[in-house]
Short mmCIF file of C-alpha atoms in Angstrom, two decimals:
data_model
loop_
_atom_site.label_atom_id
_atom_site.label_comp_id
_atom_site.label_asym_id
_atom_site.label_seq_id
_atom_site.Cartn_x
_atom_site.Cartn_y
_atom_site.Cartn_z
CA MET A 1 125.30 19.15 63.16
CA THR A 2 126.44 18.12 66.64
CA GLU A 3 130.09 18.63 65.71
CA VAL A 4 129.46 22.18 64.50
CA LEU A 5 127.54 23.22 67.60
CA SER A 6 130.03 21.62 69.96
CA ASN A 7 132.76 23.83 68.55
CA ILE A 8 130.76 27.08 68.57
CA SER A 9 129.91 28.99 71.72
CA PRO A 10 126.75 31.08 71.28
CA PRO A 11 126.77 34.71 72.46
CA PRO A 12 125.97 35.29 76.16
CA GLY A 13 122.24 34.87 76.79
CA ALA A 14 121.61 33.21 73.42
CA VAL A 15 121.18 29.71 72.08
CA ALA A 16 122.57 28.22 68.87
CA SER A 17 120.88 25.72 66.58
CA ILE A 18 121.10 24.39 63.04
CA SER A 19 118.39 24.84 60.40
CA ASP A 20 118.07 23.60 56.83
CA ALA A 21 115.47 26.29 56.07
CA SER A 22 116.49 29.69 54.74
CA PRO A 23 115.53 32.80 56.77
CA VAL A 24 112.02 33.88 55.84
CA HIS A 25 112.38 37.64 56.22
CA TYR A 26 115.75 38.79 54.93
CA THR A 27 118.99 37.48 53.43
CA VAL A 28 122.17 39.36 52.61
CA LYS A 29 125.08 37.94 50.63
CA ILE A 30 128.44 39.65 51.12
CA GLU A 31 131.15 39.07 48.52
CA LEU A 32 134.82 39.86 49.16
CA PHE A 33 134.07 40.11 52.87
CA SER A 34 137.73 40.66 53.78
CA LEU A 35 137.73 43.97 51.89
CA LEU A 36 135.36 45.47 54.44
CA ALA A 37 138.09 45.52 57.07
CA LYS A 38 140.82 46.40 54.56
CA ASN A 39 138.78 49.41 53.43
CA ALA A 40 138.05 50.48 57.02
CA VAL A 41 134.32 49.72 56.82
CA GLU A 42 133.63 49.50 60.55
CA LYS A 43 129.83 49.22 60.18
CA TYR A 44 127.54 48.06 57.41
CA GLU A 45 123.77 48.58 57.44
CA THR A 46 121.62 46.46 55.16
CA GLY A 47 118.60 47.57 53.23
CA VAL A 48 115.22 47.83 54.92
CA PHE A 49 112.88 44.86 55.17
CA GLU A 50 109.39 44.37 56.62
CA ALA A 51 108.40 41.83 59.25
CA GLY A 52 105.47 41.76 61.65
CA GLY A 53 104.11 45.04 60.32
CA TYR A 54 107.30 46.97 61.09
CA THR A 55 110.44 47.88 59.15
CA TRP A 56 113.90 46.65 60.14
CA LYS A 57 117.51 46.42 59.03
CA LEU A 58 120.60 44.45 60.03
CA VAL A 59 123.65 46.25 61.36
CA LEU A 60 126.96 44.42 60.90
CA TYR A 61 130.36 45.20 62.43
CA PRO A 62 132.75 42.95 60.45
CA SER A 63 135.60 43.41 62.92
CA GLY A 64 133.53 43.86 66.08
CA ASN A 65 131.70 46.82 67.56
CA LYS A 66 134.53 49.07 68.70
CA SER A 67 132.17 51.38 70.57
CA ARG A 68 131.57 48.44 72.92
CA ASN A 69 135.22 47.35 72.97
CA VAL A 70 134.50 44.17 71.00
CA LYS A 71 137.53 42.44 69.48
CA ASP A 72 138.02 39.16 67.64
CA TYR A 73 134.28 38.79 66.97
CA ILE A 74 131.74 39.81 64.38
CA SER A 75 128.96 41.93 65.91
CA LEU A 76 125.46 41.70 64.43
CA TYR A 77 122.26 43.51 65.42
CA LEU A 78 118.64 43.98 64.43
CA ALA A 79 117.57 47.64 64.29
CA LYS A 80 114.14 49.27 64.08
CA VAL A 81 113.72 51.66 61.13
CA ASP A 82 111.50 54.77 60.85
CA ALA A 83 110.70 54.93 64.56
CA SER A 84 109.89 58.64 64.15
CA SER A 85 106.70 57.71 62.31
CA LEU A 86 105.38 55.80 65.32
CA PRO A 87 103.43 57.48 68.14
CA LEU A 88 105.22 58.46 71.32
CA GLY A 89 105.12 55.68 73.84
CA TRP A 90 105.11 52.82 71.32
CA GLU A 91 106.88 49.61 72.10
CA VAL A 92 107.06 46.24 70.37
CA HIS A 93 108.23 42.95 71.89
CA VAL A 94 110.15 40.78 69.45
CA ILE A 95 111.84 37.42 69.22
CA PHE A 96 114.36 37.39 66.39
CA ARG A 97 116.82 34.91 64.96
CA LEU A 98 120.00 35.76 63.08
CA PHE A 99 121.38 33.32 60.51
CA LEU A 100 124.80 32.44 59.11
CA LEU A 101 125.04 29.99 56.20
CA ASP A 102 127.32 26.96 56.42
CA GLN A 103 128.12 26.69 52.72
CA ASN A 104 129.75 23.28 53.17
CA LYS A 105 126.54 21.66 54.40
CA ASP A 106 123.98 24.09 52.97
CA SER A 107 122.51 24.66 56.41
CA TYR A 108 122.31 27.67 58.69
CA LEU A 109 123.75 28.39 62.08
CA VAL A 110 120.90 30.15 63.93
CA ILE A 111 121.49 32.42 66.92
CA GLN A 112 118.44 33.32 68.98
CA GLY A 113 118.28 35.44 72.09
CA GLN A 114 115.58 36.36 74.58
CA GLU A 115 112.46 38.33 73.77
CA ARG A 116 113.48 41.96 73.38
CA ARG A 117 111.51 45.19 73.77
CA PHE A 118 112.11 47.81 71.08
CA HIS A 119 110.99 51.37 71.87
CA GLY A 120 111.93 54.98 71.26
CA LEU A 121 115.02 54.86 73.45
CA LYS A 122 116.15 51.37 72.43
CA LEU A 123 115.98 50.80 68.68
CA GLU A 124 118.67 48.13 68.37
CA TRP A 125 119.21 44.67 69.86
CA GLY A 126 121.59 41.90 68.91
CA PHE A 127 124.89 40.27 69.72
CA ASP A 128 128.24 41.94 70.39
CA GLN A 129 129.88 38.52 70.01
CA PHE A 130 127.83 37.01 67.20
CA ILE A 131 130.63 34.68 66.11
CA GLN A 132 134.36 34.53 66.76
CA LEU A 133 136.39 35.71 63.78
CA SER A 134 138.74 32.74 63.96
CA THR A 135 135.77 30.39 63.61
CA PHE A 136 134.16 32.50 60.90
CA ASN A 137 137.37 32.54 58.84
CA ASP A 138 138.00 28.80 59.21
CA SER A 139 136.90 27.18 55.93
CA ARG A 140 136.09 23.91 57.75
CA TYR A 141 132.94 25.57 59.11
CA GLY A 142 131.88 26.87 55.71
CA PHE A 143 130.81 30.29 56.90
CA LEU A 144 133.28 32.15 54.66
CA LEU A 145 134.14 30.43 51.39
CA GLU A 146 135.83 32.20 48.50
CA ASP A 147 135.59 35.33 50.67
CA THR A 148 131.78 35.20 50.53
CA CYS A 149 129.24 34.77 53.33
CA VAL A 150 125.44 34.78 53.65
CA LEU A 151 123.55 36.24 56.63
CA GLY A 152 119.85 36.41 57.36
CA ALA A 153 117.14 37.32 59.84
CA GLU A 154 113.70 36.29 61.01
CA VAL A 155 111.64 38.65 63.17
CA PHE A 156 108.51 37.64 65.07
CA VAL A 157 106.45 40.26 66.88
CA ARG A 158 105.07 38.79 70.10
CA ARG A 159 103.14 41.80 71.38
CA GLU A 160 102.94 45.51 70.84
CA ARG A 161 101.36 48.44 72.54
CA SER A 162 101.34 52.17 72.95
CA ARG A 163 101.73 53.19 76.55
CA GLY A 164 99.05 55.19 78.36
CA LYS A 165 99.13 58.90 78.85
CA GLY A 166 102.43 60.54 79.64
CA GLU A 167 104.57 63.51 78.80
CA VAL A 168 107.95 64.46 77.42
CA LEU A 169 109.86 67.25 79.14
CA SER A 170 112.44 68.88 76.85
CA MET A 171 114.69 71.39 78.54
CA ILE A 172 116.46 73.76 76.16
CA LYS A 173 120.23 73.51 76.53
CA GLN A 174 121.04 76.79 74.79
CA PRO A 175 117.95 79.00 74.77
CA THR A 176 117.80 81.66 72.12
CA ALA A 177 118.10 85.29 73.17
CA ALA A 178 115.04 86.54 75.04
CA PHE A 179 112.44 88.09 72.75
CA LYS A 180 111.50 91.68 73.63
CA HIS A 181 108.09 93.20 72.98
CA THR A 182 107.26 96.88 73.51
CA TRP A 183 103.69 97.99 74.23
CA LYS A 184 102.95 101.71 73.91
CA ILE A 185 99.71 102.61 75.70
CA GLU A 186 98.09 105.92 74.77
CA ASN A 187 95.40 107.70 76.81
CA PHE A 188 96.79 105.88 79.81
CA LEU A 189 95.29 108.26 82.41
CA LYS A 190 91.82 107.72 80.96
CA LEU A 191 91.86 103.96 81.43
CA ASP A 192 89.35 102.52 83.89
CA GLU A 193 89.55 99.28 85.88
CA LYS A 194 89.01 97.05 82.84
CA ARG A 195 91.78 94.65 81.86
CA GLN A 196 93.94 95.78 78.93
CA GLU A 197 95.77 93.36 76.64
CA SER A 198 98.75 94.01 74.38
CA GLN A 199 98.95 92.62 70.89
CA THR A 200 100.17 89.02 70.84
CA PHE A 201 103.85 88.43 70.11
CA SER A 202 105.94 85.31 69.49
CA SER A 203 108.70 83.66 71.48
CA ALA A 204 109.82 80.04 70.89
CA SER A 205 107.05 79.66 68.28
CA GLU A 206 104.37 80.31 70.92
CA LYS A 207 102.20 83.40 71.31
CA TRP A 208 102.23 85.68 74.35
CA LYS A 209 100.62 88.89 75.54
CA ILE A 210 100.94 91.40 78.35
CA LEU A 211 97.96 91.90 80.68
CA LEU A 212 97.47 95.22 82.44
CA TYR A 213 94.98 96.10 85.16
CA PRO A 214 95.30 99.93 85.32
CA LYS A 215 93.43 100.19 88.66
CA GLY A 216 94.70 96.94 90.10
CA LYS A 217 93.38 93.41 90.61
CA ASP A 218 92.57 91.36 93.72
CA PHE A 219 94.75 92.59 96.60
CA GLY A 220 96.03 95.44 94.45
CA MET A 221 92.58 96.77 93.53
CA GLY A 222 92.39 100.56 93.89
CA THR A 223 95.93 100.97 95.20
CA HIS A 224 98.31 99.38 92.71
CA LEU A 225 98.77 98.72 89.04
CA SER A 226 98.70 94.95 88.31
CA LEU A 227 100.82 93.50 85.51
CA TYR A 228 101.05 89.97 84.07
CA LEU A 229 102.47 87.92 81.22
CA ALA A 230 100.10 85.37 79.65
CA VAL A 231 100.52 82.60 77.09
CA ASP A 232 97.93 82.55 74.30
CA LEU A 233 96.00 79.33 74.94
CA GLU A 234 94.46 79.41 71.46
CA THR A 235 97.86 78.69 69.91
CA LEU A 236 99.31 76.49 72.67
CA PRO A 237 98.91 72.77 71.79
CA ALA A 238 96.53 70.92 74.10
CA GLY A 239 98.26 69.65 77.23
CA CYS A 240 101.48 71.57 76.53
CA ARG A 241 103.28 73.57 79.21
CA LEU A 242 106.09 76.08 78.80
CA TYR A 243 108.73 76.94 81.38
CA ALA A 244 109.71 80.55 80.76
CA ASP A 245 112.04 83.12 82.25
CA TYR A 246 110.44 86.53 81.78
CA THR A 247 110.82 90.17 82.67
CA LEU A 248 108.15 92.90 82.73
CA ARG A 249 109.13 96.55 82.98
CA ILE A 250 107.56 99.99 82.86
CA VAL A 251 109.90 102.29 80.96
CA ASN A 252 111.23 105.53 82.38
CA GLN A 253 110.75 107.83 79.40
CA VAL A 254 112.96 110.76 80.45
CA LYS A 255 115.57 109.72 82.95
CA ASP A 256 118.11 106.88 82.99
CA ARG A 257 116.74 103.50 81.85
CA LYS A 258 118.21 102.13 85.05
CA LEU A 259 115.16 103.69 86.69
CA ASP A 260 112.78 101.44 84.73
CA LEU A 261 110.37 99.57 86.99
CA SER A 262 111.39 95.94 86.34
CA ALA A 263 110.34 92.61 87.77
CA LYS A 264 111.66 89.17 86.78
CA ALA A 265 110.27 85.67 87.37
CA LYS A 266 110.11 82.09 86.09
CA HIS A 267 106.85 80.22 85.62
CA TRP A 268 105.26 77.11 84.10
CA PHE A 269 102.64 78.38 81.66
CA GLY A 270 99.79 76.10 80.63
CA ALA A 271 96.03 75.72 80.53
CA SER A 272 95.70 75.60 84.33
CA ARG A 273 98.00 78.60 84.92
CA SER A 274 98.18 80.60 81.75
CA GLU A 275 99.38 83.86 83.30
CA SER A 276 101.92 84.99 85.85
CA GLY A 277 102.76 88.37 87.32
CA TRP A 278 102.18 90.78 90.17
CA THR A 279 98.94 92.13 91.67
CA ARG A 280 100.91 94.93 93.33
CA TYR A 281 103.38 95.73 90.63
CA VAL A 282 103.64 99.46 91.50
CA SER A 283 101.49 101.83 93.53
CA LEU A 284 99.16 104.09 91.59
CA ASP A 285 100.36 107.13 93.53
CA TYR A 286 103.94 106.50 92.48
CA ILE A 287 103.38 105.83 88.78
CA TYR A 288 101.06 108.81 88.34
CA GLN A 289 103.55 111.32 89.73
CA PRO A 290 104.72 113.37 86.69
CA ASN A 291 108.26 113.77 88.00
CA ASN A 292 108.80 109.99 87.95
CA ALA A 293 108.48 110.01 84.13
CA TYR A 294 106.56 106.73 83.74
CA VAL A 295 103.57 108.46 82.16
CA ILE A 296 104.50 111.23 79.73
CA LYS A 297 101.92 113.01 77.54
CA ASP A 298 99.40 110.42 78.69
CA ILE A 299 101.57 107.61 77.31
CA CYS A 300 102.93 104.64 79.26
CA ILE A 301 105.43 102.18 77.73
CA ILE A 302 105.61 98.59 78.97
CA GLU A 303 108.16 96.00 77.83
CA ALA A 304 108.21 92.22 78.11
CA GLU A 305 111.17 89.88 77.61
CA VAL A 306 110.42 86.17 77.33
CA ASN A 307 112.87 83.28 77.15
CA VAL A 308 111.45 79.74 76.96
CA LEU A 309 113.64 77.29 78.91
CA GLY A 310 111.63 74.08 78.64
CA ILE A 311 108.62 72.47 76.98
CA SER A 312 106.44 69.70 78.39
CA SER A 313 104.35 67.88 75.76
CA PRO A 314 101.83 65.09 76.32
CA PHE A 315 101.57 61.78 74.51
#
């Protein structure tokens, strides 16, 4: 036992020991190990096993993890499986031991590192330099005999928790084309000061609507038309916020569309601020003038374009 350990340097930050007991959680026997490299198998993932109430697998790089510039070593890791089924914010603290059978002495070389924290952004821990290939291939150590080796793992959960409240902000790298909704309002001149709402429409799987105050709102009351975009809170998941780039316009129905009355803005929509727009969108005197062509045959047409750029979700 002393002779074996004296000739083997454990990976950085780990300790090596010898055990006569087999690994309690998982064992994998690999026959014709040399064919992995000959057949360009750079990575091998074992089947799934359960330990400590969680599912795991071993990830083996028979010629070293090239993505980390490892050469002349076998790389071996423990990886968490099915993390998507766990709640956001989960984390589990684990001590694990990885085993390599000395077939000459029927005992195991055991490599153990520090306690590690597995979570949504770190699903894999282990050793880039699990064992040097020259040592592994040397039959005097018994790790590879008749081109066969046996590996194993033990996983012990020390503590686990789901973090307190938080949120995930997901910005959209390539937003889809802005969704356009057209609202045709009849009997426009007969509308009083009551708020008018368009039918709801969808953009980025969320529901929206246009809000119109024909006689104005707040500082625009009696002098201006007020116009807003609002997210439908009944369909917005609790605690969610949407960052949207939007345009509202009143269509010129006779002349060039370049004469449309347009306004553009960006806003975080959520329960605390579900609508955004302008109290003084356009003066009532201006929009009611027949020659301006915004109200024709008592019809006004309003358009909305909405492009969702980011979503903030709680956990």
